[in-house]
Coordinates of C-alpha atoms in Angstrom, one line a residue:
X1360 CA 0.0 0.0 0.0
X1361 CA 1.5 3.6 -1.0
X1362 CA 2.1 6.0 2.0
X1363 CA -0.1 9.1 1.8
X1364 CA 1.5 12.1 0.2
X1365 CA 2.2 13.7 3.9
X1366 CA 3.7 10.7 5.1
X1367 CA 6.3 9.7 2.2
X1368 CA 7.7 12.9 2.1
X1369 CA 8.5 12.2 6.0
X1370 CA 9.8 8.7 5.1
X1371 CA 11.8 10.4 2.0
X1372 CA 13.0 12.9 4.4
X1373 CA 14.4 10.0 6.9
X1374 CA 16.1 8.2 4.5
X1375 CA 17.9 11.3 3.8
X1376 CA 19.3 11.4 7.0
X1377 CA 20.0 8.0 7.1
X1378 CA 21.9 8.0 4.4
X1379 CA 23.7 11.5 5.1
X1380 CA 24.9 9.5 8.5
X1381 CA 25.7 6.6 6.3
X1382 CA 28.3 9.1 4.4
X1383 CA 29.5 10.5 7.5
X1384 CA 30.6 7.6 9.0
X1385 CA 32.3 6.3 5.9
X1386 CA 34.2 9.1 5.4
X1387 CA 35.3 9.2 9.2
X1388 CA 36.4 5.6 9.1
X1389 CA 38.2 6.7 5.7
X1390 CA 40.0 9.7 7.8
X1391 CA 41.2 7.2 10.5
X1392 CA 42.4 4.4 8.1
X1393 CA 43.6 6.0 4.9
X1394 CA 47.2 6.8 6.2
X1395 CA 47.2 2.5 7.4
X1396 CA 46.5 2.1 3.9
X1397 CA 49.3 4.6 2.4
X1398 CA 45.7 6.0 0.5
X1399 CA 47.0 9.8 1.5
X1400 CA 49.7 10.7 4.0
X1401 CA 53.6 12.1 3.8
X1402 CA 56.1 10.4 5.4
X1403 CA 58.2 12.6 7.5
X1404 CA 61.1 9.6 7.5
X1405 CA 60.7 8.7 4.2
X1406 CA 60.7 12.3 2.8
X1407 CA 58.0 11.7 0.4
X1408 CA 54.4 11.2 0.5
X1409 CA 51.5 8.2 -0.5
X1410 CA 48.8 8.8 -2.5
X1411 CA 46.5 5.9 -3.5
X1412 CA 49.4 3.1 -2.1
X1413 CA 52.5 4.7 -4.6
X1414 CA 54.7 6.2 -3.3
X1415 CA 54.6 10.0 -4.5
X1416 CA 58.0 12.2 -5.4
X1417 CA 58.3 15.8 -6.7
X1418 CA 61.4 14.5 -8.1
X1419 CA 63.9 16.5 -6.6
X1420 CA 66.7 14.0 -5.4
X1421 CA 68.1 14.1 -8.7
X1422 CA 68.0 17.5 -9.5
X1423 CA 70.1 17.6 -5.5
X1424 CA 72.4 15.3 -6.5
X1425 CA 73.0 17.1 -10.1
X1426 CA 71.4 14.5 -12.3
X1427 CA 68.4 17.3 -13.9
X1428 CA 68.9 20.5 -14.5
X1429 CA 66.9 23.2 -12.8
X1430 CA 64.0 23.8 -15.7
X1431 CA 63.2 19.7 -15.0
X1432 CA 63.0 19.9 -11.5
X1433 CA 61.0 23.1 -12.4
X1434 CA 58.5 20.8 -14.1
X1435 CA 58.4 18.0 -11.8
X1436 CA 57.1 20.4 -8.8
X1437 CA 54.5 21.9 -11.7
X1438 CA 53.3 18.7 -12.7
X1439 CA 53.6 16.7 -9.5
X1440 CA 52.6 19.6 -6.8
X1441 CA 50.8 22.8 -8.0
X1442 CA 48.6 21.0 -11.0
X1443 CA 47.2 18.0 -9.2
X1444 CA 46.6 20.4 -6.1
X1445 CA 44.9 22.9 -8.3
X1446 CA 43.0 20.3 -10.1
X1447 CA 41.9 18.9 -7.0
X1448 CA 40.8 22.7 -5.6
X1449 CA 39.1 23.2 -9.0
X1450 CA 36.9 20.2 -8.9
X1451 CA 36.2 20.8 -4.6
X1452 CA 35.3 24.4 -5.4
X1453 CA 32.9 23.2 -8.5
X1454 CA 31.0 21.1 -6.3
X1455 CA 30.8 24.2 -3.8
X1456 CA 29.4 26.6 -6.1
X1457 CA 26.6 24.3 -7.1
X1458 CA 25.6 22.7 -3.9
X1459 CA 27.0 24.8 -1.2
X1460 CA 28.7 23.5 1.8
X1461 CA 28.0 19.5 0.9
X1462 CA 31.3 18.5 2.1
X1463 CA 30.8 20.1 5.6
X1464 CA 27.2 18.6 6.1
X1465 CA 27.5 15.1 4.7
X1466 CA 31.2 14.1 4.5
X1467 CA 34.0 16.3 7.1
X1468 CA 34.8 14.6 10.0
X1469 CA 34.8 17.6 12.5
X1470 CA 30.9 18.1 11.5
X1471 CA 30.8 14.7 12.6
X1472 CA 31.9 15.3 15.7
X1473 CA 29.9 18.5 16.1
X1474 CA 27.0 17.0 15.9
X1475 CA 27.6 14.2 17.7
X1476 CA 28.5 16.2 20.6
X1477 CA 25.9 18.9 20.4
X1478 CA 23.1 16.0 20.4
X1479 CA 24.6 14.7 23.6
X1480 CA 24.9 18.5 25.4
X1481 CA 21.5 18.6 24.0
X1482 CA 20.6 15.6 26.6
X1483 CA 22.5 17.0 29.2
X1484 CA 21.2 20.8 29.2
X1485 CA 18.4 21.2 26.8
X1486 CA 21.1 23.7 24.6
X1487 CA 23.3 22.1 22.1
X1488 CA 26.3 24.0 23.1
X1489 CA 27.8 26.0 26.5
X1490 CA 27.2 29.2 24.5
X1491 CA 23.6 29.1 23.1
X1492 CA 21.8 31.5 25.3
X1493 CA 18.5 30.2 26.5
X1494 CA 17.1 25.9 27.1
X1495 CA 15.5 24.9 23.7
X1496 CA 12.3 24.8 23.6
X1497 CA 11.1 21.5 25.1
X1498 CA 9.6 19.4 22.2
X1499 CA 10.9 17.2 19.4
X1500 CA 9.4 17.7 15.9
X1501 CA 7.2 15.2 16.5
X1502 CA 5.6 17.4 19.1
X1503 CA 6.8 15.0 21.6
X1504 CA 8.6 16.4 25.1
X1505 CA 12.3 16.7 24.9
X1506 CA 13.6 16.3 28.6
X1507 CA 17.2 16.8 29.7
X1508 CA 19.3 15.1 32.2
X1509 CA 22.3 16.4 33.6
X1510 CA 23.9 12.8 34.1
X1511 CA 24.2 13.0 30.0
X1512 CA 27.4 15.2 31.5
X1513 CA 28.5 11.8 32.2
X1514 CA 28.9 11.0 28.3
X1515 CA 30.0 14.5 26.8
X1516 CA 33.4 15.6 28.3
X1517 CA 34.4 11.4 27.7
X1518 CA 33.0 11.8 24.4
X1519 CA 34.8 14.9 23.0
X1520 CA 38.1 13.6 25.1
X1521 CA 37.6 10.6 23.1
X1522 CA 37.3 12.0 20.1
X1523 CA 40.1 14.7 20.8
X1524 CA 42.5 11.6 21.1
X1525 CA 41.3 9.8 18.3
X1526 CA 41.7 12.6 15.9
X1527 CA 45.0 13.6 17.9
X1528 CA 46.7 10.0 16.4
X1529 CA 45.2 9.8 13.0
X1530 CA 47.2 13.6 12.5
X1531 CA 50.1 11.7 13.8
X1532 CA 49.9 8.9 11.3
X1533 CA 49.3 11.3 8.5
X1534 CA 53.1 12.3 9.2
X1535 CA 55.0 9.2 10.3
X1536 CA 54.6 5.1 9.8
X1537 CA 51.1 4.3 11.0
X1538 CA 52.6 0.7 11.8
X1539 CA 54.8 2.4 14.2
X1540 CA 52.0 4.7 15.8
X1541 CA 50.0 2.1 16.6
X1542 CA 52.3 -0.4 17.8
X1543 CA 54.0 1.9 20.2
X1544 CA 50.4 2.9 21.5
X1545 CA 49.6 -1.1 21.8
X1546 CA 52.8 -1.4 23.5
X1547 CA 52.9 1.6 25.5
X1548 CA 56.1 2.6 24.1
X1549 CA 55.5 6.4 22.4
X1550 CA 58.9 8.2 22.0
X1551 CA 58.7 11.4 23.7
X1552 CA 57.9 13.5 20.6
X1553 CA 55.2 11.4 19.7
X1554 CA 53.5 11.5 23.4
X1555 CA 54.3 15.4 23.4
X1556 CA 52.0 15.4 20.2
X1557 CA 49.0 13.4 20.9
X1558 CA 48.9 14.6 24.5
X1559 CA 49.2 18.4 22.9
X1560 CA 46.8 17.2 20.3
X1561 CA 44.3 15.6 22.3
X1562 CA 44.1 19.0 24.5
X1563 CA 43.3 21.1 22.4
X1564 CA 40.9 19.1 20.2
X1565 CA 39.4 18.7 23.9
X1566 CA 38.7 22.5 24.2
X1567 CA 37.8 22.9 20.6
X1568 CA 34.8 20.1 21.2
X1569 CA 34.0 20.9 23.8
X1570 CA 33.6 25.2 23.7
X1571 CA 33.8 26.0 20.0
X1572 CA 32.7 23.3 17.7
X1573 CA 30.2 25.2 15.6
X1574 CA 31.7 28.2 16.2
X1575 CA 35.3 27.3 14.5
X1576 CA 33.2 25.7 11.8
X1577 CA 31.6 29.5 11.0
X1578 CA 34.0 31.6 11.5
X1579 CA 37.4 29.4 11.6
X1580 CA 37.6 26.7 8.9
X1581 CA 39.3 27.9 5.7
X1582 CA 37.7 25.0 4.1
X1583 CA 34.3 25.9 5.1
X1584 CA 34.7 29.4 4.3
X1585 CA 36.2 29.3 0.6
X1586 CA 33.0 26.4 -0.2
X1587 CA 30.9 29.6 1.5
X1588 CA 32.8 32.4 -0.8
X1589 CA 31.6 30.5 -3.8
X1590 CA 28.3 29.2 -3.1
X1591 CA 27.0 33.1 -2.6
X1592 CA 28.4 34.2 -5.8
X1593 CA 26.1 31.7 -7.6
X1594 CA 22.6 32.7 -7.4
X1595 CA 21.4 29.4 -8.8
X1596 CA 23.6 27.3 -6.2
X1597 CA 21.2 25.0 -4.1
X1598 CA 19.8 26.4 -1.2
X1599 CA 16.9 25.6 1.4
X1600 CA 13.7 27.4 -0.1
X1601 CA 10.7 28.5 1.7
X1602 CA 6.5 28.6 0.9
X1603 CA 6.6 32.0 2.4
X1604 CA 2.1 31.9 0.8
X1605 CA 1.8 29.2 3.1
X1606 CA 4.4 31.1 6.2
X1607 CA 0.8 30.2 8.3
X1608 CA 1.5 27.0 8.7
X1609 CA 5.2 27.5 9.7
X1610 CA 3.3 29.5 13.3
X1611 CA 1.9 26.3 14.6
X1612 CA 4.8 24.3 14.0
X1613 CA 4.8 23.9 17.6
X1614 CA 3.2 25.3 20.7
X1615 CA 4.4 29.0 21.6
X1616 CA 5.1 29.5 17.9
X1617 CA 8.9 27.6 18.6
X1618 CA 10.3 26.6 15.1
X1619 CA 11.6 22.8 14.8
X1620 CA 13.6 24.0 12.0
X1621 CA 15.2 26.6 14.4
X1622 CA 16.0 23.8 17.1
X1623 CA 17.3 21.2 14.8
X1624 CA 20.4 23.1 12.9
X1625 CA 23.7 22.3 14.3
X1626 CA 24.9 25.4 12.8
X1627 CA 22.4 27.7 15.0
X1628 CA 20.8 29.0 11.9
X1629 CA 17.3 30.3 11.1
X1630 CA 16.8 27.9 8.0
X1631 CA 13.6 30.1 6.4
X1632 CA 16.0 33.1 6.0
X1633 CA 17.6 34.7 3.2
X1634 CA 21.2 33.5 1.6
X1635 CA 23.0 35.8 2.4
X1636 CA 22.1 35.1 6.4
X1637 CA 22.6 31.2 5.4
X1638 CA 26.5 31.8 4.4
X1639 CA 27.2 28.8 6.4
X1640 CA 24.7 26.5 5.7
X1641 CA 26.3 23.3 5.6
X1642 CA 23.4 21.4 3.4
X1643 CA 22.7 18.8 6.3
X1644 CA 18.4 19.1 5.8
X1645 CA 18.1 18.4 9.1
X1646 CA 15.9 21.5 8.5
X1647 CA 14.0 19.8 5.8
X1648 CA 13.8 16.7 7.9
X1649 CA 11.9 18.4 10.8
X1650 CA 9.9 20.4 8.8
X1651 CA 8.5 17.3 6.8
X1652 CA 7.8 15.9 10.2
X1653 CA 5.9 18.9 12.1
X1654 CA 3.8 18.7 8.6
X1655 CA 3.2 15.5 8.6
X1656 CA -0.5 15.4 8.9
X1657 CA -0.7 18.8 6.6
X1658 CA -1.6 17.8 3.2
X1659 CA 0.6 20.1 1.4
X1660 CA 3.3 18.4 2.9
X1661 CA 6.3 20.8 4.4
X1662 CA 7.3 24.2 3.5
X1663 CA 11.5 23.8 3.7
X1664 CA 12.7 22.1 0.3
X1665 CA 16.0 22.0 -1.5
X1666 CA 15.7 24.6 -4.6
X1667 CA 18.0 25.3 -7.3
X1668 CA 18.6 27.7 -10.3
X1669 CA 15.2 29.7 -11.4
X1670 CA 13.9 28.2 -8.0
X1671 CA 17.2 29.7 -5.9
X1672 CA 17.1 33.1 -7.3
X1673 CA 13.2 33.8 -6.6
X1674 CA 13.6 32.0 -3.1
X1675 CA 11.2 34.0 -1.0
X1676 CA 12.9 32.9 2.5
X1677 CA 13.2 35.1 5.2
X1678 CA 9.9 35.1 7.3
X1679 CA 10.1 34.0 11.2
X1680 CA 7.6 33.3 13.1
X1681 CA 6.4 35.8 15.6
X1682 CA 8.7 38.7 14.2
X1683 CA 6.9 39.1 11.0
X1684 CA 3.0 39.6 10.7
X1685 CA 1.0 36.9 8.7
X1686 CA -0.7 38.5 5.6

């Protein structure tokens, strides 16, 4: 039997998610592992780095030893350094200007992390992080309570530790032998340099999780910013659309005109804005997702959808509930 209209789009909007955490979590297993696999990493003993298992040169020993000339070593930092790195920017900065941030929301491992630990601050404090300035209102999407416990402490300062130290070796093994990481951790035999680092490393990634997850992610993270940069110069790039005719529906989303929408991004945006208030949007649709769900029993379905080109530039968004006056 086929779902009513209002309830597929819910289910659509679920397997969204689902698969957006599916892509997450590869791609965070794929940071961890890819320097065990010599997939992408430079050796700091070696000299040279590996990309894909082969071992990657700029071809310089021979120019040191007098075997080229200066115009071929020239060449082999052109084509072995700047072009591929260009390429590779090209391509990353492509996708960017189409879809906006997609990298942040559905494949960097940080995000990961900053949502992870914002859901579990969420648990412990009704806020996802120290620095939001009032409790969440107390409902799910669903209209259901959302309750708090502080003993959810319990699990985030572990949590982002955990992380911190995690993330803390991977960096490590990114610049020398993963084989030798990892046994001297199994062996409890790190050199001094190497326990200097990670203990270094797994401070400050502590802090960072802990006080200023979202907050490096909007104003700190090159990456981030140059996807940003380039998604606002394209007017027909995707971004998250609003049925400001049908804004009435969007003031009984939940009781005492609260906005699921609001609640639900991890970047601390208002989602029905404009673009030029949604600079860094990461893509996630958790908007989307809630939306669908506090619409459920409406019959034209939600009001938040993914738009694109003539869509993007007539986007109407920018009403919020009880600072604007339904006409």
């Amino acid at each position: 039997m086929a779902l009513p209209a209002d309830r597929s789009a819910t289910a659509m909007k679920d397997a969204l998610q689902r698969k957006r955490l599916a892509f997450q979590a590869g791609f965070f297993v794929l940071f961890l592992l890819a320097p065990v696999f010599n997939l992408f990493r430079y050796d700091l003993n070696a000299g040279h780095a590996w990309i894909l298992g082969l071992e990657w040169r700029l071809g310089l020993d021979d120019f040191l030893v007098g075997n080229i000339g200066a115009g071929e070593a020239a060449a082999n930092v052109l084509l072995r350094l700047f072009l591929p790195l260009l390429g590779g920017a090209a391509v990353f900065l492509l996708v960017a200007r189409r879809w906006g941030r997609l990298y942040c929301g559905w494949l960097c491992p940080h995000f990961s992390v900053v949502e992870a630990i914002n859901g579990l601050m969420l648990r412990a404090s009704g806020k996802p992080s120290l620095w939001e300035k009032e409790i969440l209102p107390p409902w799910l999407p669903d209209g259901q309570p959302r309750r708090h416990d502080w003993r959810w402490w319990l699990l985030v300062v572990p949590a982002a530790v955990g992380f911190a130290f995690c993330w803390a070796v991977a960096f490590l093994t990114y610049l020398l032998p993963p084989a030798e990481i990892y046994g001297n951790l199994w062996q409890a035999s790190l050199t001094r340099n190497q326990t200097i680092f990670i203990t270094a490393g797994t401070i400050a990634l502590s802090i960072e999780f802990l006080f200023a997850r979202h907050l490096f992610c909007r104003y700190a993270c090159a990456v981030g910013l140059f996807q940003s940069l380039v998604w606002m110069g394209n007017r027909d790039g995707m971004v998250v659309g609003f049925e400001r005719k049908r804004g009435a529906a969007c003031t009984q989303c939940l009781p005492e005109r609260a906005s699921a929408c609001d609640m639900v991004c991890p970047m601390r945006l208002n989602p029905r804005n404009i673009k030029r208030h949604m600079f860094t949007c990461t893509q996630c649709g958790q908007c989307l997702s809630a939306c669908a769900e506090t619409q459920a029993e409406t019959p034209d379905g939600a009001l938040l959808h993914w738009v694109r080109d003539a869509q993007a530039r007539s986007n109407e968004a920018g009403f919020r509930p009880g600072k604007e006056e339904i006409r």
